Amino acid sequence: MGTSGEARPGALRARGLAAAALGAVVLLAGTPACSPGGGDGSRERSREGSPTAAPPTGAPVRDRACEVELPGGWSDALADGRVPVPEGERAVLTEVGPGAGWSVLQSSGADRSIVLREGDEERRVMRLADPVEHQVGSADFDGRWLVFDVVKGRQLESPWTLYAWDATSGRRKAVAEAESAADGQSAVPGPFVQAVVRSGRLFWAQGTGGGRSAVYARDLGGGERRTVYEGVVDTPFAAGGLLVWLRQSESPSGDPETRLSAVSTDTLRRAELPAPIAALRNVRYLASDGRTWAWAGGEPDRPRLYVWREGWPKPLPLVRGGSAGAVAEPELGGIDQVQVSGEVVTWRTTEAAWALDLRSRAYTRITPGYGYALARDGGLGVAYPEGEAKAANAKDAIQLTETATLPPLPACG
């Protein structure tokens, strides 16, 4: 797996998702995923917006995107949004907010701290007790509540604690923690803890034992934890006004398969997904902003990045790896960490982070080597190592920008 040095959210996402107990269904490696209607076989962090946003005007003309060089307009916009890091410190990008208006960093110097950055203002939220082993797994922020989980180790079974910090009072509280396994030292296996917060309501999933997990909701202003769903599930994510997750079910032939379920983040009632999305089975790395849906699929040596939008008759495999396109990665299908931000879809391979521009149906490498991208609601964050990635003194360049400021990538003929 490509990395930019220190353990970071991307590595932890892969770690957590691969640990999800989904029986015989392999979500993240080696399982071909499918899109409705057959054809080529066909799968982080919270999104704002409406799940019923106006659809685009018609489907794209081409069903395959092409690779182009990173244009100056994109590299300049990213360079202008570089986050300054004090001398003698390192920073790891954990999450980026809508329009890149806020970001969460893990800062390491004399100690290791969680930092909320809004514009040029930084607030240190918490100092981690163990600056070597403890790390931030995920984060989300709704303007008042910052939620984040601290993983107490670097192993799949490392225990974790989920915190909520009130930006109005500066107070912090623990709101959930991993259940202990039989040895008392490790966590019960379950999906990666990707915290989602909407209007003061927190969502997360965790293992409950026996290969099962639960999706929970809790109002941070007060109230008890509520169980939204329990079964064999993967990490839930926000898609506009919906909370969506993969769950294991049984196919008509009796074989295990995964399909999607959703609830409204406002009412917690079951929500219907668009028909092409509800029909997906055994997908990997699904992401959405409520209007655009993207996921990885295809065979390991010929990966595909599928995209569907309201108004399109079917999902399209716009990026095709293997013989052409993104570099193939046998272990993870060549495409992982898919995210959506407006007209931009990002993903990662072993070599670099990439971005697809839906306006021009072109994609480009957005990191010079290794690194990762975080994208949501008109915001884009990019992090990559400067110099030797595995050197002891390696540092990440962290860049933030609004996707609306990026010119369309050059179209191919």
Tab-separated table of C-alpha atoms in Angstrom:
chain	number	residue	atom	x	y	z
A	1	MET	CA	0.000	0.000	0.000
A	2	GLY	CA	1.403	3.369	-0.937
A	3	THR	CA	1.863	5.794	1.916
A	4	SER	CA	3.427	9.120	2.516
A	5	GLY	CA	5.321	8.128	5.608
A	6	GLU	CA	3.434	8.268	8.907
A	7	ALA	CA	0.211	6.308	9.452
A	8	ARG	CA	-2.693	8.357	8.183
A	9	PRO	CA	-6.465	8.202	7.683
A	10	GLY	CA	-6.124	6.434	4.328
A	11	ALA	CA	-4.155	3.575	5.819
A	12	LEU	CA	-6.538	3.378	8.747
A	13	ARG	CA	-9.587	3.308	6.486
A	14	ALA	CA	-8.172	0.352	4.587
A	15	ARG	CA	-7.256	-1.257	7.889
A	16	GLY	CA	-10.691	-0.848	9.389
A	17	LEU	CA	-12.728	-1.792	6.364
A	18	ALA	CA	-10.702	-4.913	5.705
A	19	ALA	CA	-11.337	-5.910	9.316
A	20	ALA	CA	-15.115	-5.726	8.956
A	21	ALA	CA	-16.586	-9.154	9.520
A	22	LEU	CA	-18.519	-9.767	6.322
A	23	GLY	CA	-18.392	-13.533	6.314
A	24	ALA	CA	-17.527	-15.007	2.931
A	25	VAL	CA	-18.092	-11.695	1.157
A	26	VAL	CA	-14.806	-9.877	0.597
A	27	LEU	CA	-15.605	-6.181	0.285
A	28	LEU	CA	-12.240	-4.657	-0.276
A	29	ALA	CA	-10.059	-7.092	-2.108
A	30	GLY	CA	-10.478	-9.407	-4.964
A	31	THR	CA	-14.278	-9.548	-5.216
A	32	PRO	CA	-15.649	-8.412	-8.554
A	33	ALA	CA	-18.408	-5.862	-8.117
A	34	CYS	CA	-21.287	-5.393	-10.496
A	35	SER	CA	-23.431	-2.629	-11.856
A	36	PRO	CA	-27.072	-2.939	-12.840
A	37	GLY	CA	-27.728	-4.251	-16.297
A	38	GLY	CA	-24.650	-6.476	-16.545
A	39	GLY	CA	-21.740	-5.489	-18.767
A	40	ASP	CA	-18.257	-5.129	-17.290
A	41	GLY	CA	-18.291	-6.502	-13.830
A	42	SER	CA	-18.250	-3.734	-11.237
A	43	ARG	CA	-17.466	-0.492	-4.805
A	44	GLU	CA	-13.549	8.788	3.566
A	45	ARG	CA	-16.255	11.049	6.129
A	46	SER	CA	-19.828	12.902	5.809
A	47	ARG	CA	-21.311	15.116	3.148
A	48	GLU	CA	-23.758	17.999	3.201
A	49	GLY	CA	-26.426	18.664	0.621
A	50	SER	CA	-29.739	17.290	-0.551
A	51	PRO	CA	-30.182	13.706	-1.752
A	52	THR	CA	-32.733	15.034	-4.224
A	53	ALA	CA	-30.555	17.711	-5.818
A	54	ALA	CA	-31.453	18.684	-9.389
A	55	PRO	CA	-30.030	16.173	-11.864
A	56	PRO	CA	-27.521	17.203	-14.521
A	57	THR	CA	-28.646	17.761	-18.065
A	58	GLY	CA	-28.380	14.325	-19.614
A	59	ALA	CA	-25.780	11.599	-19.481
A	60	PRO	CA	-22.178	12.161	-20.557
A	61	VAL	CA	-21.335	11.717	-24.210
A	62	ARG	CA	-18.371	9.411	-23.565
A	63	ASP	CA	-18.432	6.321	-21.376
A	64	ARG	CA	-14.666	6.390	-20.837
A	65	ALA	CA	-12.445	9.130	-19.469
A	66	CYS	CA	-8.873	9.772	-20.550
A	67	GLU	CA	-5.717	10.674	-18.653
A	68	VAL	CA	-4.201	14.163	-19.017
A	69	GLU	CA	-1.284	16.007	-17.442
A	70	LEU	CA	-1.995	18.085	-14.347
A	71	PRO	CA	-2.668	21.585	-15.751
A	72	GLY	CA	-1.188	24.756	-14.324
A	73	GLY	CA	-4.571	25.991	-13.128
A	74	TRP	CA	-4.899	22.988	-10.843
A	75	SER	CA	-1.312	22.940	-9.572
A	76	ASP	CA	-1.450	26.698	-8.882
A	77	ALA	CA	-4.731	26.421	-6.959
A	78	LEU	CA	-3.362	23.598	-4.839
A	79	ALA	CA	-0.059	25.406	-4.217
A	80	ASP	CA	-1.945	28.547	-3.147
A	81	GLY	CA	-3.781	26.483	-0.538
A	82	ARG	CA	-0.714	24.963	1.074
A	83	VAL	CA	-1.038	24.647	4.853
A	84	PRO	CA	1.955	26.122	6.702
A	85	VAL	CA	3.585	23.778	9.210
A	86	PRO	CA	5.939	25.227	11.855
A	87	GLU	CA	9.601	24.266	11.734
A	88	GLY	CA	10.272	21.105	13.684
A	89	GLU	CA	6.685	19.822	13.385
A	90	ARG	CA	4.891	17.378	11.109
A	91	ALA	CA	1.238	17.414	10.170
A	92	VAL	CA	-1.059	14.710	8.840
A	93	LEU	CA	-4.302	15.662	7.108
A	94	THR	CA	-7.222	13.783	8.693
A	95	GLU	CA	-10.277	15.442	7.117
A	96	VAL	CA	-11.306	18.403	4.977
A	97	GLY	CA	-14.662	20.153	5.250
A	98	PRO	CA	-17.121	21.656	2.756
A	99	GLY	CA	-15.405	24.113	0.432
A	100	ALA	CA	-12.166	23.408	2.326
A	101	GLY	CA	-13.489	25.840	4.944
A	102	TRP	CA	-12.142	23.700	7.743
A	103	SER	CA	-9.723	20.831	8.124
A	104	VAL	CA	-8.553	18.506	10.879
A	105	LEU	CA	-4.850	17.831	11.273
A	106	GLN	CA	-2.763	15.553	13.438
A	107	SER	CA	0.233	17.647	14.462
A	108	SER	CA	3.446	16.072	15.776
A	109	GLY	CA	6.294	17.946	17.395
A	110	ALA	CA	7.122	17.901	21.085
A	111	ASP	CA	3.837	16.026	21.411
A	112	ARG	CA	1.039	14.812	19.138
A	113	SER	CA	-2.158	16.857	19.019
A	114	ILE	CA	-5.468	17.073	17.178
A	115	VAL	CA	-5.867	20.472	15.503
A	116	LEU	CA	-9.016	22.030	14.043
A	117	ARG	CA	-8.135	24.568	11.385
A	118	GLU	CA	-10.760	27.094	10.185
A	119	GLY	CA	-9.328	29.464	7.622
A	120	ASP	CA	-5.996	30.560	9.089
A	121	GLU	CA	-7.114	29.992	12.693
A	122	GLU	CA	-5.978	26.850	14.498
A	123	ARG	CA	-7.360	25.390	17.720
A	124	ARG	CA	-5.602	22.523	19.477
A	125	VAL	CA	-8.369	20.228	20.600
A	126	MET	CA	-6.559	17.405	22.379
A	127	ARG	CA	-3.072	16.184	23.107
A	128	LEU	CA	-2.703	12.449	22.584
A	129	ALA	CA	-1.474	10.545	25.626
A	130	ASP	CA	0.998	8.436	23.649
A	131	PRO	CA	2.704	10.471	20.894
A	132	VAL	CA	4.067	7.323	19.254
A	133	GLU	CA	1.267	4.748	19.316
A	134	HIS	CA	-1.903	6.845	19.500
A	135	GLN	CA	-3.280	8.343	16.297
A	136	VAL	CA	-6.435	9.917	14.918
A	137	GLY	CA	-8.483	7.601	12.726
A	138	SER	CA	-11.229	9.888	11.420
A	139	ALA	CA	-12.968	13.189	12.110
A	140	ASP	CA	-16.034	15.247	11.190
A	141	PHE	CA	-17.318	18.710	12.150
A	142	ASP	CA	-20.770	20.271	11.862
A	143	GLY	CA	-19.792	23.800	12.884
A	144	ARG	CA	-20.205	23.151	16.587
A	145	TRP	CA	-19.314	19.532	17.304
A	146	LEU	CA	-15.977	18.085	16.257
A	147	VAL	CA	-16.040	14.287	16.517
A	148	PHE	CA	-12.951	12.113	16.143
A	149	ASP	CA	-11.665	8.703	17.161
A	150	VAL	CA	-8.293	8.004	18.724
A	151	VAL	CA	-6.823	4.595	17.902
A	152	LYS	CA	-4.551	3.325	20.676
A	153	GLY	CA	-2.109	1.350	18.565
A	154	ARG	CA	-1.251	0.422	15.009
A	155	GLN	CA	-2.786	-3.045	14.785
A	156	LEU	CA	-6.072	-4.178	13.267
A	157	GLU	CA	-7.388	-5.024	16.698
A	158	SER	CA	-6.156	-1.871	18.478
A	159	PRO	CA	-8.755	-0.373	20.850
A	160	TRP	CA	-10.210	3.061	20.123
A	161	THR	CA	-12.221	5.835	21.780
A	162	LEU	CA	-14.619	8.206	20.029
A	163	TYR	CA	-14.680	11.803	21.310
A	164	ALA	CA	-16.916	14.839	20.800
A	165	TRP	CA	-15.539	18.359	21.309
A	166	ASP	CA	-17.862	21.366	21.633
A	167	ALA	CA	-16.389	24.361	19.769
A	168	THR	CA	-18.606	26.778	21.743
A	169	SER	CA	-17.423	25.691	25.199
A	170	GLY	CA	-14.125	24.014	24.397
A	171	ARG	CA	-15.197	20.968	26.382
A	172	ARG	CA	-14.518	17.418	25.277
A	173	LYS	CA	-16.163	14.143	26.210
A	174	ALA	CA	-15.761	10.489	25.302
A	175	VAL	CA	-18.950	9.238	23.644
A	176	ALA	CA	-18.097	5.662	22.602
A	177	GLU	CA	-15.320	3.128	22.778
A	178	ALA	CA	-14.461	-0.242	21.354
A	179	GLU	CA	-15.786	-3.270	23.149
A	180	SER	CA	-12.960	-5.388	24.531
A	181	ALA	CA	-12.199	-8.791	23.065
A	182	ALA	CA	-11.729	-11.860	25.247
A	183	ASP	CA	-8.051	-11.060	25.869
A	184	GLY	CA	-9.032	-7.718	27.416
A	185	GLN	CA	-6.350	-5.944	25.391
A	186	SER	CA	-7.800	-5.677	21.879
A	187	ALA	CA	-11.044	-4.488	20.338
A	188	VAL	CA	-13.920	-6.657	19.154
A	189	PRO	CA	-13.493	-6.850	15.360
A	190	GLY	CA	-15.744	-4.562	13.375
A	191	PRO	CA	-15.862	-1.896	10.698
A	192	PHE	CA	-13.631	1.148	10.683
A	193	VAL	CA	-14.951	3.905	12.957
A	194	GLN	CA	-15.733	6.688	10.484
A	195	ALA	CA	-17.543	9.286	12.610
A	196	VAL	CA	-20.335	11.282	10.928
A	197	VAL	CA	-21.988	14.270	12.632
A	198	ARG	CA	-25.060	16.153	11.371
A	199	SER	CA	-26.718	18.965	13.335
A	200	GLY	CA	-25.436	17.632	16.630
A	201	ARG	CA	-26.264	13.994	15.894
A	202	LEU	CA	-23.397	11.501	15.779
A	203	PHE	CA	-23.378	8.300	13.707
A	204	TRP	CA	-20.870	5.472	13.813
A	205	ALA	CA	-20.595	1.676	13.638
A	206	GLN	CA	-18.678	-0.806	15.754
A	207	GLY	CA	-18.305	-4.523	16.289
A	208	THR	CA	-20.614	-6.145	18.831
A	209	GLY	CA	-19.196	-9.682	18.751
A	210	GLY	CA	-19.948	-12.885	16.929
A	211	GLY	CA	-19.012	-11.350	13.579
A	212	ARG	CA	-21.775	-8.745	13.880
A	213	SER	CA	-21.738	-4.957	14.132
A	214	ALA	CA	-24.209	-2.187	14.878
A	215	VAL	CA	-24.836	1.233	13.355
A	216	TYR	CA	-25.526	3.732	16.141
A	217	ALA	CA	-26.858	7.281	16.486
A	218	ARG	CA	-26.522	9.636	19.451
A	219	ASP	CA	-27.603	13.240	19.979
A	220	LEU	CA	-24.565	14.988	21.428
A	221	GLY	CA	-26.618	17.556	23.330
A	222	GLY	CA	-28.051	14.734	25.440
A	223	GLY	CA	-29.786	11.432	24.991
A	224	GLU	CA	-29.016	7.762	24.889
A	225	ARG	CA	-27.338	5.789	22.112
A	226	ARG	CA	-29.833	4.399	19.613
A	227	THR	CA	-29.328	1.362	17.401
A	228	VAL	CA	-30.072	2.161	13.762
A	229	TYR	CA	-29.213	-1.265	12.362
A	230	GLU	CA	-27.505	-4.441	13.540
A	231	GLY	CA	-26.079	-7.215	11.402
A	232	VAL	CA	-22.988	-7.818	9.310
A	233	VAL	CA	-22.212	-4.311	8.075
A	234	ASP	CA	-19.442	-2.123	6.697
A	235	THR	CA	-18.598	1.461	7.669
A	236	PRO	CA	-21.528	3.860	7.184
A	237	PHE	CA	-21.059	7.130	5.301
A	238	ALA	CA	-23.126	10.234	4.600
A	239	ALA	CA	-24.605	10.831	1.146
A	240	GLY	CA	-26.401	14.163	1.221
A	241	GLY	CA	-29.179	13.763	3.779
A	242	LEU	CA	-28.763	9.996	3.996
A	243	LEU	CA	-26.635	7.659	6.062
A	244	VAL	CA	-25.669	4.683	3.870
A	245	TRP	CA	-23.938	1.398	4.618
A	246	LEU	CA	-23.209	-1.978	3.070
A	247	ARG	CA	-24.791	-4.996	4.717
A	248	GLN	CA	-24.512	-8.687	4.106
A	249	SER	CA	-27.557	-10.479	2.750
A	250	GLU	CA	-28.307	-13.637	0.807
A	251	SER	CA	-28.603	-13.803	-2.970
A	252	PRO	CA	-31.432	-15.700	-4.715
A	253	SER	CA	-28.999	-18.587	-5.205
A	254	GLY	CA	-28.287	-18.701	-1.479
A	255	ASP	CA	-24.794	-17.237	-1.710
A	256	PRO	CA	-23.795	-14.322	0.538
A	257	GLU	CA	-23.727	-10.892	-1.076
A	258	THR	CA	-23.607	-7.284	0.019
A	259	ARG	CA	-26.167	-4.615	-0.754
A	260	LEU	CA	-26.841	-1.049	0.385
A	261	SER	CA	-29.181	0.264	3.073
A	262	ALA	CA	-29.910	3.845	4.103
A	263	VAL	CA	-31.745	5.976	6.644
A	264	SER	CA	-32.495	9.685	6.815
A	265	THR	CA	-30.033	11.498	9.085
A	266	ASP	CA	-32.947	13.690	10.264
A	267	THR	CA	-35.633	11.119	11.039
A	268	LEU	CA	-33.607	7.880	11.290
A	269	ARG	CA	-36.278	6.261	9.154
A	270	ARG	CA	-35.448	3.901	6.341
A	271	ALA	CA	-34.788	5.742	3.072
A	272	GLU	CA	-35.089	4.552	-0.497
A	273	LEU	CA	-31.965	4.721	-2.661
A	274	PRO	CA	-32.024	5.528	-6.397
A	275	ALA	CA	-32.804	2.359	-8.340
A	276	PRO	CA	-29.366	1.991	-10.025
A	277	ILE	CA	-27.692	2.318	-6.616
A	278	ALA	CA	-30.118	0.056	-4.764
A	279	ALA	CA	-29.411	-2.611	-7.395
A	280	LEU	CA	-25.659	-2.692	-6.722
A	281	ARG	CA	-24.209	-5.851	-5.224
A	282	ASN	CA	-20.743	-6.537	-3.768
A	283	VAL	CA	-19.380	-3.078	-4.534
A	284	ARG	CA	-16.158	-1.579	-3.130
A	285	TYR	CA	-15.222	1.891	-1.850
A	286	LEU	CA	-18.585	3.503	-2.505
A	287	ALA	CA	-18.819	7.287	-1.996
A	288	SER	CA	-21.487	9.891	-2.700
A	289	ASP	CA	-22.510	13.480	-2.055
A	290	GLY	CA	-26.173	12.622	-2.566
A	291	ARG	CA	-26.121	13.503	-6.256
A	292	THR	CA	-23.082	11.722	-7.645
A	293	TRP	CA	-22.149	8.144	-6.700
A	294	ALA	CA	-18.775	6.531	-7.409
A	295	TRP	CA	-17.178	3.195	-6.571
A	296	ALA	CA	-14.407	0.815	-7.546
A	297	GLY	CA	-15.042	-2.415	-9.402
A	298	GLY	CA	-13.689	-4.756	-12.032
A	299	GLU	CA	-11.138	-7.523	-11.845
A	300	PRO	CA	-7.962	-6.941	-9.800
A	301	ASP	CA	-5.792	-6.625	-12.915
A	302	ARG	CA	-8.352	-4.492	-14.758
A	303	PRO	CA	-9.862	-2.102	-12.202
A	304	ARG	CA	-12.753	0.220	-12.993
A	305	LEU	CA	-14.003	3.459	-11.483
A	306	TYR	CA	-17.775	3.570	-11.909
A	307	VAL	CA	-19.818	6.765	-11.677
A	308	TRP	CA	-23.584	7.346	-11.667
A	309	ARG	CA	-25.598	10.547	-11.364
A	310	GLU	CA	-29.301	11.280	-11.214
A	311	GLY	CA	-30.467	11.481	-14.807
A	312	TRP	CA	-27.980	8.948	-16.140
A	313	PRO	CA	-29.600	5.736	-17.389
A	314	LYS	CA	-26.911	3.513	-15.877
A	315	PRO	CA	-23.516	3.641	-14.120
A	316	LEU	CA	-20.529	4.183	-16.379
A	317	PRO	CA	-16.998	2.736	-15.999
A	318	LEU	CA	-15.278	6.070	-16.697
A	319	VAL	CA	-11.776	5.062	-15.586
A	320	ARG	CA	-10.410	1.677	-16.594
A	321	GLY	CA	-7.069	0.458	-15.316
A	322	GLY	CA	-4.843	-2.420	-16.308
A	323	SER	CA	-3.887	-2.167	-19.957
A	324	ALA	CA	-4.688	1.540	-19.914
A	325	GLY	CA	-5.539	4.146	-17.311
A	326	ALA	CA	-4.827	4.031	-13.598
A	327	VAL	CA	-2.060	1.730	-12.424
A	328	ALA	CA	-3.344	-1.714	-11.477
A	329	GLU	CA	-2.895	-2.856	-7.896
A	330	PRO	CA	-3.520	-6.596	-7.531
A	331	GLU	CA	-4.153	-6.447	-3.795
A	332	LEU	CA	-6.849	-3.744	-3.834
A	333	GLY	CA	-7.990	-3.683	-7.430
A	334	GLY	CA	-5.901	-0.632	-8.317
A	335	ILE	CA	-8.487	1.880	-7.093
A	336	ASP	CA	-9.373	2.633	-3.467
A	337	GLN	CA	-10.352	5.536	-1.185
A	338	VAL	CA	-12.936	6.831	-3.653
A	339	GLN	CA	-14.423	10.220	-2.707
A	340	VAL	CA	-16.795	12.710	-4.350
A	341	SER	CA	-16.761	16.518	-4.276
A	342	GLY	CA	-18.996	18.295	-6.765
A	343	GLU	CA	-17.670	17.682	-10.273
A	344	VAL	CA	-14.548	15.936	-8.947
A	345	VAL	CA	-14.105	12.278	-7.998
A	346	THR	CA	-10.836	11.282	-6.318
A	347	TRP	CA	-9.178	7.941	-5.609
A	348	ARG	CA	-5.807	6.447	-4.745
A	349	THR	CA	-3.549	3.766	-6.173
A	350	THR	CA	-0.197	2.430	-4.975
A	351	GLU	CA	1.493	5.135	-7.049
A	352	ALA	CA	-0.423	8.356	-6.384
A	353	ALA	CA	-3.745	10.101	-5.789
A	354	TRP	CA	-5.919	10.868	-8.809
A	355	ALA	CA	-8.862	13.098	-9.713
A	356	LEU	CA	-11.568	12.678	-12.354
A	357	ASP	CA	-13.245	15.838	-13.677
A	358	LEU	CA	-16.810	15.037	-14.723
A	359	ARG	CA	-17.060	18.267	-16.719
A	360	SER	CA	-14.504	17.122	-19.271
A	361	ARG	CA	-14.436	13.342	-18.633
A	362	ALA	CA	-10.671	13.544	-18.031
A	363	TYR	CA	-8.569	12.488	-15.060
A	364	THR	CA	-5.131	13.404	-13.771
A	365	ARG	CA	-2.565	12.515	-11.128
A	366	ILE	CA	-2.775	15.105	-8.331
A	367	THR	CA	0.180	13.956	-6.221
A	368	PRO	CA	3.717	13.558	-7.603
A	369	GLY	CA	4.111	10.230	-5.800
A	370	TYR	CA	2.212	8.297	-3.118
A	371	GLY	CA	-0.017	10.495	-0.960
A	372	TYR	CA	-3.800	10.672	-0.786
A	373	ALA	CA	-6.735	13.001	-1.388
A	374	LEU	CA	-9.756	13.907	0.750
A	375	ALA	CA	-12.746	15.360	-1.098
A	376	ARG	CA	-16.249	16.446	-0.060
A	377	ASP	CA	-18.847	19.151	-0.693
A	378	GLY	CA	-16.740	21.408	-2.886
A	379	GLY	CA	-13.574	20.925	-0.835
A	380	LEU	CA	-10.393	19.103	-1.843
A	381	GLY	CA	-7.410	18.248	0.322
A	382	VAL	CA	-4.207	16.689	-0.979
A	383	ALA	CA	-1.263	15.348	1.014
A	384	TYR	CA	1.947	13.805	-0.273
A	385	PRO	CA	5.534	13.315	0.917
A	386	GLU	CA	8.270	15.739	0.023
A	387	GLY	CA	11.561	13.965	-0.507
A	388	GLU	CA	11.993	10.327	0.447
A	389	ALA	CA	8.626	9.023	1.673
A	390	LYS	CA	10.043	6.529	4.175
A	391	ALA	CA	12.807	8.745	5.584
A	392	ALA	CA	12.697	9.396	9.336
A	393	ASN	CA	12.434	13.158	8.763
A	394	ALA	CA	9.915	12.952	5.908
A	395	LYS	CA	7.210	15.621	5.857
A	396	ASP	CA	3.935	15.907	4.003
A	397	ALA	CA	2.923	18.789	1.822
A	398	ILE	CA	-0.739	19.523	2.646
A	399	GLN	CA	-2.813	21.530	0.172
A	400	LEU	CA	-6.457	22.635	0.402
A	401	THR	CA	-8.664	24.219	-2.239
A	402	GLU	CA	-12.255	24.657	-3.369
A	403	THR	CA	-13.138	22.481	-6.335
A	404	ALA	CA	-15.214	25.347	-7.801
A	405	THR	CA	-11.979	27.291	-8.359
A	406	LEU	CA	-10.459	24.519	-10.453
A	407	PRO	CA	-10.797	24.969	-14.224
A	408	PRO	CA	-12.077	21.956	-16.179
A	409	LEU	CA	-9.353	19.490	-17.030
A	410	PRO	CA	-8.444	19.535	-20.725
A	411	ALA	CA	-10.779	17.340	-22.747
A	412	CYS	CA	-9.400	14.556	-24.891
A	413	GLY	CA	-10.247	14.330	-28.577
